[in-house]
Amino acid sequence: MPASFYLMHWGLSWLPPAYRDAWSWKAGLALFFAGSSAMVLFLSAWEDWRGEHPRLAHTGMLAGLVGLVVMGILFIWDLGNPLRFWELMVYGWTQRLGSSWMPWGVLFMVLLGLAALVEGWGIREDSWRKPAAAATMLFGLLVTTYSGFELADTSIALWNTYLPLVFLTVSLSIAGAFVPVLAGQIGDEGARQRLVARYRTLTLVSLASTALVLLFWLYTAGHLDGGRALPTVDALLGGSLAGWFWAAVLLGLAAAALLWRASDRLTVQPAMRGAIFALTGSSGLILRLLIVLAGYHFFAPLSPFGVTHIELP
């Protein structure tokens, strides 16, 4: 077995050997795009539900769908064969749908994409718009959190049952910072100011929630299950992974500080909104990849951008 390959499992390994593969950084990046794109679709559907900014909502849904396509490309690239992705998906649906989060996640992603397509391009009558938006929001929330439940169902001690909350708050802060980037499509200055102010508050609350949830998650990870994850928590806070972890924290703090200090300039300066999204997105990207890869720090010190593989599921 090569040094870059580390075994993990989802309880009993029910997939036959022919259906198994290995995770690399591309799978972690795919999970980042899945959560972020799903939450962009969630917020775009919410704006569509409100009915105040249809053009912004339509553009947001298009961006979210592009993110889902990127996620699918990364997953298939990681598996190395589109047919293998199809076989994993079908095998999970037909054989063990009720006992694995993986096929459920694929199902949620497909339904989210269909719901967003119907809402954005298939609805002609306004009476159907709110039900379609509700469906997009529901599946957006499920896609955002499913990967946390999937990882928490493994043998890795760090990935405890509170991980979905981490993924939810991280994705919400990224999406909340992204929507104001599209505010230039709103012609009315007063409406633009109200939208930017609303999402400024949402992003600040999301970033603060992410910090609190991270602290709670790390504390519980270090104390649950006999403290098996404590060496990994130590590595994140002050060991070999600390540089990446604190870089993500500092990027998030920089985004929060910029939001707090630049509130009056956010509406009139698109570059300011773009900078806040870049900081928030970079922080969330590092955290997502780091959480996935730190889960098997027990086996070796790893870099978020190193060559690392992990058996699934």
JSON list of C-alpha atoms in Angstrom, two decimals, residues 39-49 56-61 133:
[
{"chain": "A", "resi": 39, "resn": "MET", "atom": "CA", "xyz": [-26.57, 27.76, -0.46]},
{"chain": "A", "resi": 40, "resn": "VAL", "atom": "CA", "xyz": [-26.33, 30.27, -3.35]},
{"chain": "A", "resi": 41, "resn": "LEU", "atom": "CA", "xyz": [-29.35, 28.50, -4.87]},
{"chain": "A", "resi": 42, "resn": "PHE", "atom": "CA", "xyz": [-31.09, 28.63, -1.49]},
{"chain": "A", "resi": 43, "resn": "LEU", "atom": "CA", "xyz": [-30.65, 32.41, -1.18]},
{"chain": "A", "resi": 44, "resn": "SER", "atom": "CA", "xyz": [-31.49, 33.00, -4.85]},
{"chain": "A", "resi": 45, "resn": "ALA", "atom": "CA", "xyz": [-34.70, 31.01, -4.41]},
{"chain": "A", "resi": 46, "resn": "TRP", "atom": "CA", "xyz": [-35.47, 33.11, -1.32]},
{"chain": "A", "resi": 47, "resn": "GLU", "atom": "CA", "xyz": [-35.09, 36.29, -3.37]},
{"chain": "A", "resi": 48, "resn": "ASP", "atom": "CA", "xyz": [-37.31, 34.75, -6.04]},
{"chain": "A", "resi": 49, "resn": "TRP", "atom": "CA", "xyz": [-39.88, 33.94, -3.33]},
{"chain": "A", "resi": 56, "resn": "LEU", "atom": "CA", "xyz": [-30.76, 39.02, -9.41]},
{"chain": "A", "resi": 57, "resn": "ALA", "atom": "CA", "xyz": [-32.51, 35.79, -8.37]},
{"chain": "A", "resi": 58, "resn": "HIS", "atom": "CA", "xyz": [-32.24, 34.41, -11.92]},
{"chain": "A", "resi": 59, "resn": "THR", "atom": "CA", "xyz": [-28.52, 35.23, -12.15]},
{"chain": "A", "resi": 60, "resn": "GLY", "atom": "CA", "xyz": [-27.90, 33.71, -8.71]},
{"chain": "A", "resi": 61, "resn": "MET", "atom": "CA", "xyz": [-29.61, 30.48, -9.74]},
{"chain": "A", "resi": 133, "resn": "ALA", "atom": "CA", "xyz": [-38.75, 28.25, -4.81]}
]
